Short mmCIF file of C-alpha atoms in Angstrom, two decimals:
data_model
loop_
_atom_site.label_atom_id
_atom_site.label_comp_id
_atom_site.label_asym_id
_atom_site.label_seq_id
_atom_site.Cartn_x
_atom_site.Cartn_y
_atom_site.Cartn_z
CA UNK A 734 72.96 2.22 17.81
CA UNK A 735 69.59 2.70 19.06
CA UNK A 736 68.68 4.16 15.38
CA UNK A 737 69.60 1.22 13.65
CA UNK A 738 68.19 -0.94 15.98
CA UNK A 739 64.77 0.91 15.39
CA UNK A 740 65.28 0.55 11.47
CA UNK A 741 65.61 -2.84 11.91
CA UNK A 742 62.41 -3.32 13.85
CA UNK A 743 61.11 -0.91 11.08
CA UNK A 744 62.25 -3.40 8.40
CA UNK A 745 60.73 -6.78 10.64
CA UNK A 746 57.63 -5.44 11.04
CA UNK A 747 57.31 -4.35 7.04
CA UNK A 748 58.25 -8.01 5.97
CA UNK A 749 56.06 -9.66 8.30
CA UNK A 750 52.87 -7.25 7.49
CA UNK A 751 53.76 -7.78 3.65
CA UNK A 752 54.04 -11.62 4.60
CA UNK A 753 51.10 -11.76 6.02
CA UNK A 754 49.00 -10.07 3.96
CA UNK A 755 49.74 -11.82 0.88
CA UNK A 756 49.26 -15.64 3.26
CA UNK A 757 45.66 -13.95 3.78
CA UNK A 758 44.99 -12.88 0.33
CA UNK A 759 46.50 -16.37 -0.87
CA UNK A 760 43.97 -18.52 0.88
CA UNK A 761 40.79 -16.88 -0.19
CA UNK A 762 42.45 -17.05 -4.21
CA UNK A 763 43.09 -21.01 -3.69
CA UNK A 764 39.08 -21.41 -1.89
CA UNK A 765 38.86 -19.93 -5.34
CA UNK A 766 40.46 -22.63 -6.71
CA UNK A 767 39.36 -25.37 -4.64
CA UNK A 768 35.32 -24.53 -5.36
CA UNK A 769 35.23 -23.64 -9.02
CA UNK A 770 38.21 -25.41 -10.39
CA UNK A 771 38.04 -28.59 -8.48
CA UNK A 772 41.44 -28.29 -7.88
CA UNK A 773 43.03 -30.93 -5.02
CA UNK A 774 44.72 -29.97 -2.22
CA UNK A 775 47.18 -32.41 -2.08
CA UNK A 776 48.39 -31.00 -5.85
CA UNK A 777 48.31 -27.60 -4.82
CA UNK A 778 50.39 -28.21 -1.84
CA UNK A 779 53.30 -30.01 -3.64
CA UNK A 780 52.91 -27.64 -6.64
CA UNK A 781 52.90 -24.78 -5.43
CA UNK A 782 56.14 -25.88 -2.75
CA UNK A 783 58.28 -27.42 -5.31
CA UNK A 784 57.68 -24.47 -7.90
CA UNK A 785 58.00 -21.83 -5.16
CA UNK A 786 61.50 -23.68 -3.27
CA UNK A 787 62.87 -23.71 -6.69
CA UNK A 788 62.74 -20.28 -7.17
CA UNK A 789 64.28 -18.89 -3.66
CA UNK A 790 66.57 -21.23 -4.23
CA UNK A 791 67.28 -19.64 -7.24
CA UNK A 792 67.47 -15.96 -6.14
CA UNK A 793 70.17 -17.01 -3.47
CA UNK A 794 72.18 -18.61 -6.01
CA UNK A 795 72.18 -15.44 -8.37
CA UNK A 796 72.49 -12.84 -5.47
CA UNK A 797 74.84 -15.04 -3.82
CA UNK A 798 77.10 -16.05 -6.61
CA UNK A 799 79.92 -17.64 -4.42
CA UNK A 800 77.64 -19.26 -1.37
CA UNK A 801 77.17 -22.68 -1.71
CA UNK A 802 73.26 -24.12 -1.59
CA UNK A 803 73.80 -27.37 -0.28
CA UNK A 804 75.78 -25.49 2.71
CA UNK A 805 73.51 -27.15 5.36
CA UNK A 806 73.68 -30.35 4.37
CA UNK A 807 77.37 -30.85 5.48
CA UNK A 808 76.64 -31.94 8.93
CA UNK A 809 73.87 -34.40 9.87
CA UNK A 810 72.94 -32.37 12.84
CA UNK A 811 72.03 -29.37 10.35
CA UNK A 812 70.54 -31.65 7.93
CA UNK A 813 68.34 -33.31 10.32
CA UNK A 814 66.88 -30.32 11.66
CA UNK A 815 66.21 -28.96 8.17
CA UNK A 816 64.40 -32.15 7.69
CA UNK A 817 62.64 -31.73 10.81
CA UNK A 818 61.73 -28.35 9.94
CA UNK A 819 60.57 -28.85 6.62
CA UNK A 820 58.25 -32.16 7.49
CA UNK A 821 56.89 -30.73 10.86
CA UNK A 822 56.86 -26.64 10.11
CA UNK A 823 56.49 -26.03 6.44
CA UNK A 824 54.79 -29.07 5.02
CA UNK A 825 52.26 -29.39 7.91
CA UNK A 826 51.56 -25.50 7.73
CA UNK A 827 50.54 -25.94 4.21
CA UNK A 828 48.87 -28.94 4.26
CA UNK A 829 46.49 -28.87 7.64
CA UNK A 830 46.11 -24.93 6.28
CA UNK A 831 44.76 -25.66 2.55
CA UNK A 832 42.77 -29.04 4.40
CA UNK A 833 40.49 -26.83 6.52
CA UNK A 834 40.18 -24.17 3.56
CA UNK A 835 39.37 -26.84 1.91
CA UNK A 836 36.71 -28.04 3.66
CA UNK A 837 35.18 -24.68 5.14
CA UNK A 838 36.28 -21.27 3.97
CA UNK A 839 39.76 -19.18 3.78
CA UNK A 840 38.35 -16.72 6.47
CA UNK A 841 37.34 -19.42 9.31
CA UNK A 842 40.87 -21.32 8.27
CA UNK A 843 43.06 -18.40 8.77
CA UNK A 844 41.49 -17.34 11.68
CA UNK A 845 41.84 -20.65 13.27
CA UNK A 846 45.86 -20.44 12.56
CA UNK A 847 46.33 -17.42 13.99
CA UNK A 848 46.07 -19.06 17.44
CA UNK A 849 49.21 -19.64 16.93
CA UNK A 850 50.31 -17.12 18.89
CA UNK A 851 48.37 -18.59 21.62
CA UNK A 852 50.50 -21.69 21.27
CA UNK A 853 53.69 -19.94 21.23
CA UNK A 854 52.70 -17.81 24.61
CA UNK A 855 52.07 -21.34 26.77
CA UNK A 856 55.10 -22.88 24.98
CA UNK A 857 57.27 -19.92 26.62
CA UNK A 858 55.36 -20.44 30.03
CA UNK A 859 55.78 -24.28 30.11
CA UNK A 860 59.42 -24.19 29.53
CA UNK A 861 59.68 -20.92 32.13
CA UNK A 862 60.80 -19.22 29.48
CA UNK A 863 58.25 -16.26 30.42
CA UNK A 864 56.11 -15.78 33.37
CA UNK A 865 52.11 -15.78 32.90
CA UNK A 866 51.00 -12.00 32.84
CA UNK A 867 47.51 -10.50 33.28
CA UNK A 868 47.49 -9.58 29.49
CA UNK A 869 48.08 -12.79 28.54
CA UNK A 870 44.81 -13.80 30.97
CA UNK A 871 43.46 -11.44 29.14
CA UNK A 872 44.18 -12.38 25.87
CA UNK A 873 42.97 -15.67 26.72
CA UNK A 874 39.25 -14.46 27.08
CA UNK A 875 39.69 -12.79 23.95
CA UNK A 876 40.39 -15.53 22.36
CA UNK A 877 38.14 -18.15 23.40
CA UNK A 878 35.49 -15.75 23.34
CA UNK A 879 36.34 -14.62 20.15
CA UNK A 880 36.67 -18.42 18.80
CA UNK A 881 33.65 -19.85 20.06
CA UNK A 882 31.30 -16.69 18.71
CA UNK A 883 33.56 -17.06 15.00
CA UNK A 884 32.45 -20.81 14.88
CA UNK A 885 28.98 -21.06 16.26
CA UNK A 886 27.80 -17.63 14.92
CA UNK A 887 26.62 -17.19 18.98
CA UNK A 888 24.78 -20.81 18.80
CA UNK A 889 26.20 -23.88 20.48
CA UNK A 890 23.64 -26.07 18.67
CA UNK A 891 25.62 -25.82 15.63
CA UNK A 892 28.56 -24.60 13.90
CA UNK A 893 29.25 -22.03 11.08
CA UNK A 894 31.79 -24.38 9.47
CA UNK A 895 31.77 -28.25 9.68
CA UNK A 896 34.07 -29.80 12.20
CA UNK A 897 37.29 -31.28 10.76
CA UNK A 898 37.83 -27.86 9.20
CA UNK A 899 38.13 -26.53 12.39
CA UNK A 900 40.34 -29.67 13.43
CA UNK A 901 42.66 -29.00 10.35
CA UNK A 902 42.51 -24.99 11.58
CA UNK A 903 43.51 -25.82 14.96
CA UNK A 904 46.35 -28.05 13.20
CA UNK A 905 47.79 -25.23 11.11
CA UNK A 906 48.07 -23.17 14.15
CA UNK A 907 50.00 -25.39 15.96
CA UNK A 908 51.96 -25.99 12.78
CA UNK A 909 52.82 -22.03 12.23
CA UNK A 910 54.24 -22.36 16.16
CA UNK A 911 56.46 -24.86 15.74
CA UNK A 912 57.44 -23.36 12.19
CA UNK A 913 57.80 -19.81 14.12
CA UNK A 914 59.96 -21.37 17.01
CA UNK A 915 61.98 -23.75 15.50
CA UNK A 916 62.80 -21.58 12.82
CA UNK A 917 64.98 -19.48 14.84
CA UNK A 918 68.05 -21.48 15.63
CA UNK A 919 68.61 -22.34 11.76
CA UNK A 920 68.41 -18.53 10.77
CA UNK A 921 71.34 -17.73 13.26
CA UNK A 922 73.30 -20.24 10.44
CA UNK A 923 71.89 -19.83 7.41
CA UNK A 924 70.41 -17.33 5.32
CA UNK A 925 66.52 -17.21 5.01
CA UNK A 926 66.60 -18.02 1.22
CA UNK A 927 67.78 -21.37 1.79
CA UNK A 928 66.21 -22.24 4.78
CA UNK A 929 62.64 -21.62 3.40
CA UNK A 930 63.69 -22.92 -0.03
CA UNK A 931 65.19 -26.22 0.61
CA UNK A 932 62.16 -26.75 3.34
CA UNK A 933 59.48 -26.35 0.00
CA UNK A 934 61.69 -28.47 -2.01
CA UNK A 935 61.24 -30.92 0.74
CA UNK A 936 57.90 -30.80 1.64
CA UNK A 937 57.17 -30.55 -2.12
CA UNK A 938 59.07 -33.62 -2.86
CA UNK A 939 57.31 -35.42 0.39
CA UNK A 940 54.29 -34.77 -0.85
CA UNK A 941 55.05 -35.39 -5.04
CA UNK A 942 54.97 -39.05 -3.68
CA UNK A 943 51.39 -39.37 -3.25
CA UNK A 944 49.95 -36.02 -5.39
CA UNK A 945 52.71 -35.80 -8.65
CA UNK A 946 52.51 -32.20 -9.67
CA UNK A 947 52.76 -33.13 -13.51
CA UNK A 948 49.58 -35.68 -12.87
CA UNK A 949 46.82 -32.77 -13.88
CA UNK A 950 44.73 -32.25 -16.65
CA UNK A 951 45.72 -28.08 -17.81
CA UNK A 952 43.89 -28.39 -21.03
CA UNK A 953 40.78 -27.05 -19.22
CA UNK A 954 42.53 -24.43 -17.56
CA UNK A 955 41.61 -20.41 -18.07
CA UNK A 956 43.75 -17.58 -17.80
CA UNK A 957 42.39 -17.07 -14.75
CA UNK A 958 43.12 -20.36 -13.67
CA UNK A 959 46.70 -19.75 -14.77
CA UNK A 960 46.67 -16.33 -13.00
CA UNK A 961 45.38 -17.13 -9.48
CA UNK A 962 47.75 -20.52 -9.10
CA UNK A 963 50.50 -17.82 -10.05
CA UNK A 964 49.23 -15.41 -7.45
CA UNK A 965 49.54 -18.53 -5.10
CA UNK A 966 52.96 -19.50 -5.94
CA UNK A 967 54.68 -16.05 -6.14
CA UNK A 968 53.03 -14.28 -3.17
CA UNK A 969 50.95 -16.95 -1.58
CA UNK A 970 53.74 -18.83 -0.86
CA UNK A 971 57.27 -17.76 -1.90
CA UNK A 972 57.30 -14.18 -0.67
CA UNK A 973 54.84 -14.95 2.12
CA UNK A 974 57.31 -17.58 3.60
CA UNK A 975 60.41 -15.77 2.69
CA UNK A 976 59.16 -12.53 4.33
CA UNK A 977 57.94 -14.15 7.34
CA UNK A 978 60.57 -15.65 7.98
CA UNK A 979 62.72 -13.13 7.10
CA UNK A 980 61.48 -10.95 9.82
CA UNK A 981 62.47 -13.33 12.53
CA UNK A 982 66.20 -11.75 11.48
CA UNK A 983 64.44 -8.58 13.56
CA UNK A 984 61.70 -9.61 15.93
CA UNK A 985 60.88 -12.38 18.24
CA UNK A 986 58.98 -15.03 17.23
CA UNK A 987 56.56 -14.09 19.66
CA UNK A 988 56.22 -10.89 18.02
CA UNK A 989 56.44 -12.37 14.53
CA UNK A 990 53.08 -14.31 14.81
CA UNK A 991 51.26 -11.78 16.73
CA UNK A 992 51.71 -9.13 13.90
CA UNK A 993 50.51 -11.72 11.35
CA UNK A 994 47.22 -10.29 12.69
CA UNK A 995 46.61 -9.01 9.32
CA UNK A 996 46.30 -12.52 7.72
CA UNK A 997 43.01 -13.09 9.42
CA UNK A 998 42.08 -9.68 8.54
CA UNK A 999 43.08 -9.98 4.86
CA UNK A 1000 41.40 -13.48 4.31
CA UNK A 1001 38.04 -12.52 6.14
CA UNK A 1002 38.02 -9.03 4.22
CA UNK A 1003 38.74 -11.27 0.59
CA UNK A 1004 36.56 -13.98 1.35
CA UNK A 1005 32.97 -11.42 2.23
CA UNK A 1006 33.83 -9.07 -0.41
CA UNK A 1007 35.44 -11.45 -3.29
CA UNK A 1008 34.13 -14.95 -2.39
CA UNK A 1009 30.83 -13.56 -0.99
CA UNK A 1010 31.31 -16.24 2.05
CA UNK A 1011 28.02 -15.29 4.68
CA UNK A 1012 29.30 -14.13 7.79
CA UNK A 1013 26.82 -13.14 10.75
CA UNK A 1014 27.01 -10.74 13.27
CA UNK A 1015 28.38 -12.76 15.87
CA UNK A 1016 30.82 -13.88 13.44
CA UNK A 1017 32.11 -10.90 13.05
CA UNK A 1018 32.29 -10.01 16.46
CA UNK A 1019 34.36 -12.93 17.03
CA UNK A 1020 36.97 -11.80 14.17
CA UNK A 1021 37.07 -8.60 15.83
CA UNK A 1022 37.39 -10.02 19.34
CA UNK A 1023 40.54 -12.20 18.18
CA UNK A 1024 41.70 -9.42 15.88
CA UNK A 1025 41.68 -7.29 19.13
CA UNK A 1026 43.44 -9.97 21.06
CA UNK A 1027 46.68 -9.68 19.01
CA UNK A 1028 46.64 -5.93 18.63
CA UNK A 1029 46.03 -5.99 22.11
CA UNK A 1030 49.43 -8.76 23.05
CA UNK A 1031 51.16 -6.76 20.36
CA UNK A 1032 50.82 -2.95 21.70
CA UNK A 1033 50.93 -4.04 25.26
CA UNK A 1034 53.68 -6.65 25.06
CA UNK A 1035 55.92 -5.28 27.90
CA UNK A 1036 53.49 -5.40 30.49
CA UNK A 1037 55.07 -7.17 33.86
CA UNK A 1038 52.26 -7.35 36.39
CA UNK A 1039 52.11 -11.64 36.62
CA UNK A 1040 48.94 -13.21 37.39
CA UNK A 1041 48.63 -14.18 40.98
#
């Protein structure tokens, strides 16, 4: 028992590293987008949702040749909280996510979601769900530490990015907890293809109403134009989503978000050595700092000494 419980740890913590990664490497290929192809968010986001829902909706139907894809949809209480999860946790993940790419970098953006796990940690203390430990005071300092050096590059007379990026970054990370939590009841009914599919189909279709996917000039488009929204669409979103979630089948969701650590890593190592985005030495300290924060929550995650 305890063997196959460890394999399927083994198996969380693959998807969610894999998941991860390609989230990081995603963002720094649509900054790409976003500076030298003037590409708008708004089209990327609904693109990108509609094409990717489309096709995990698609692989459950041919690997699942007798299971019905409208099988949440039969009772409104299901279908509401689809709804609710794709409006709330998948469309506002993508959306406040690409905004503060958008508007500062891929590295500062993903960094700035990854508080998530921050969010998660006082959402389990305010509902008394889990006591407040010492590492989690601990993880605190980290963090705001490690935030305030990443912004202000160690100067509080300015910041390193302008500030609704870091509005929009604080945004996704509160969208990624919510999508993290509330993602857990519907997996103990359904199977992770639909639930992530159906929520891009959604969102997608929310968001075709004001940016309409087929409303885009291609004819100027390069091959690598063509390649990098494909990178986007295939591992940027579809397997990134799928495999996140996916892994909430083996670990908590607390758990889940903390090992996203390496979609921080992955966007700030893209963005300095692809993108050539200027990072100072603070900056990186900071990265590090918040880096070491989730390693540190992560590795020490069973400690029960409670702050006094």
């Amino acid at each position: 028992m305890n063997q196959i419980i460890q394999k399927n740890r083994t198996l969380g913590f693959l998807l969610v590293i894999l998941g991860a990664s390609f989230w990081g490497i995603g963002g720094t290929v649509a900054q790409r987008l976003f500076q030298q192809e003037q590409i708008v968010v708004g089209w990327l986001v609904s693109s990108r949702l509609l094409l990717s829902g489309l096709l995990l909706i698609g692989i459950y139907k041919i690997t699942h040749r007798h299971g019905s894809i409208f099988v949440m949809w039969r009772t409104k209480q299901n279908a509401f909280r689809q709804l609710l999860f794709s409006l709330l946790g998948m469309l506002a993940v993508q959306y406040t996510y690409m905004m503060s790419i958008a508007i500062g970098n891929s590295a500062v953006a993903t960094l700035l979601q990854y508080l998530a796990p921050m969010f998660i940690m006082a959402y389990y203390f305010l509902s008394k769900q889990s006591p407040l430990t010492k590492q989690d005071g601990i993880a605190v300092t980290l963090t705001l530490v490690g935030t305030f050096l990443l912004l202000t590059n160690g100067s509080i007379s300015t910041l390193s990015v302008p500030f609704m990026a870091i509005c929009w970054g604080i945004l996704s990370g509160l969208a990624v907890a919510f999508y993290t939590l509330y993602a857990v009841p519907l997996l103990q009914q359904f199977h992770s293809l639909l639930v992530v599919g159906w929520s891009m189909i959604i969102g997608g279709t929310f968001m075709s109403f004001f940016h309409q996917p087929w409303a885009i000039d291609v004819s100027t488009w390069t091959f690598s134009t063509v390649a990098y929204f494909l990178f986007i669409v295939i591992f940027g979103t579809m397997l990134a989503f799928w495999f996140y979630i996916a892994s909430l089948h083996y670990l908590s969701p607390k758990e889940s978000s903390l090992l996203g650590s390496l979609e921080p890593l992955m966007a700030v190592i893209t963005s300095v050595w692809w993108l050539k985005i200027s990072f100072g030495g603070y900056q990186f300290i900071g990265t590090l700092l918040i880096l070491l924060m989730i390693l540190y929550l992560t590795v020490f995650q069973k400690n029960q000494s409670e702050i006094p």
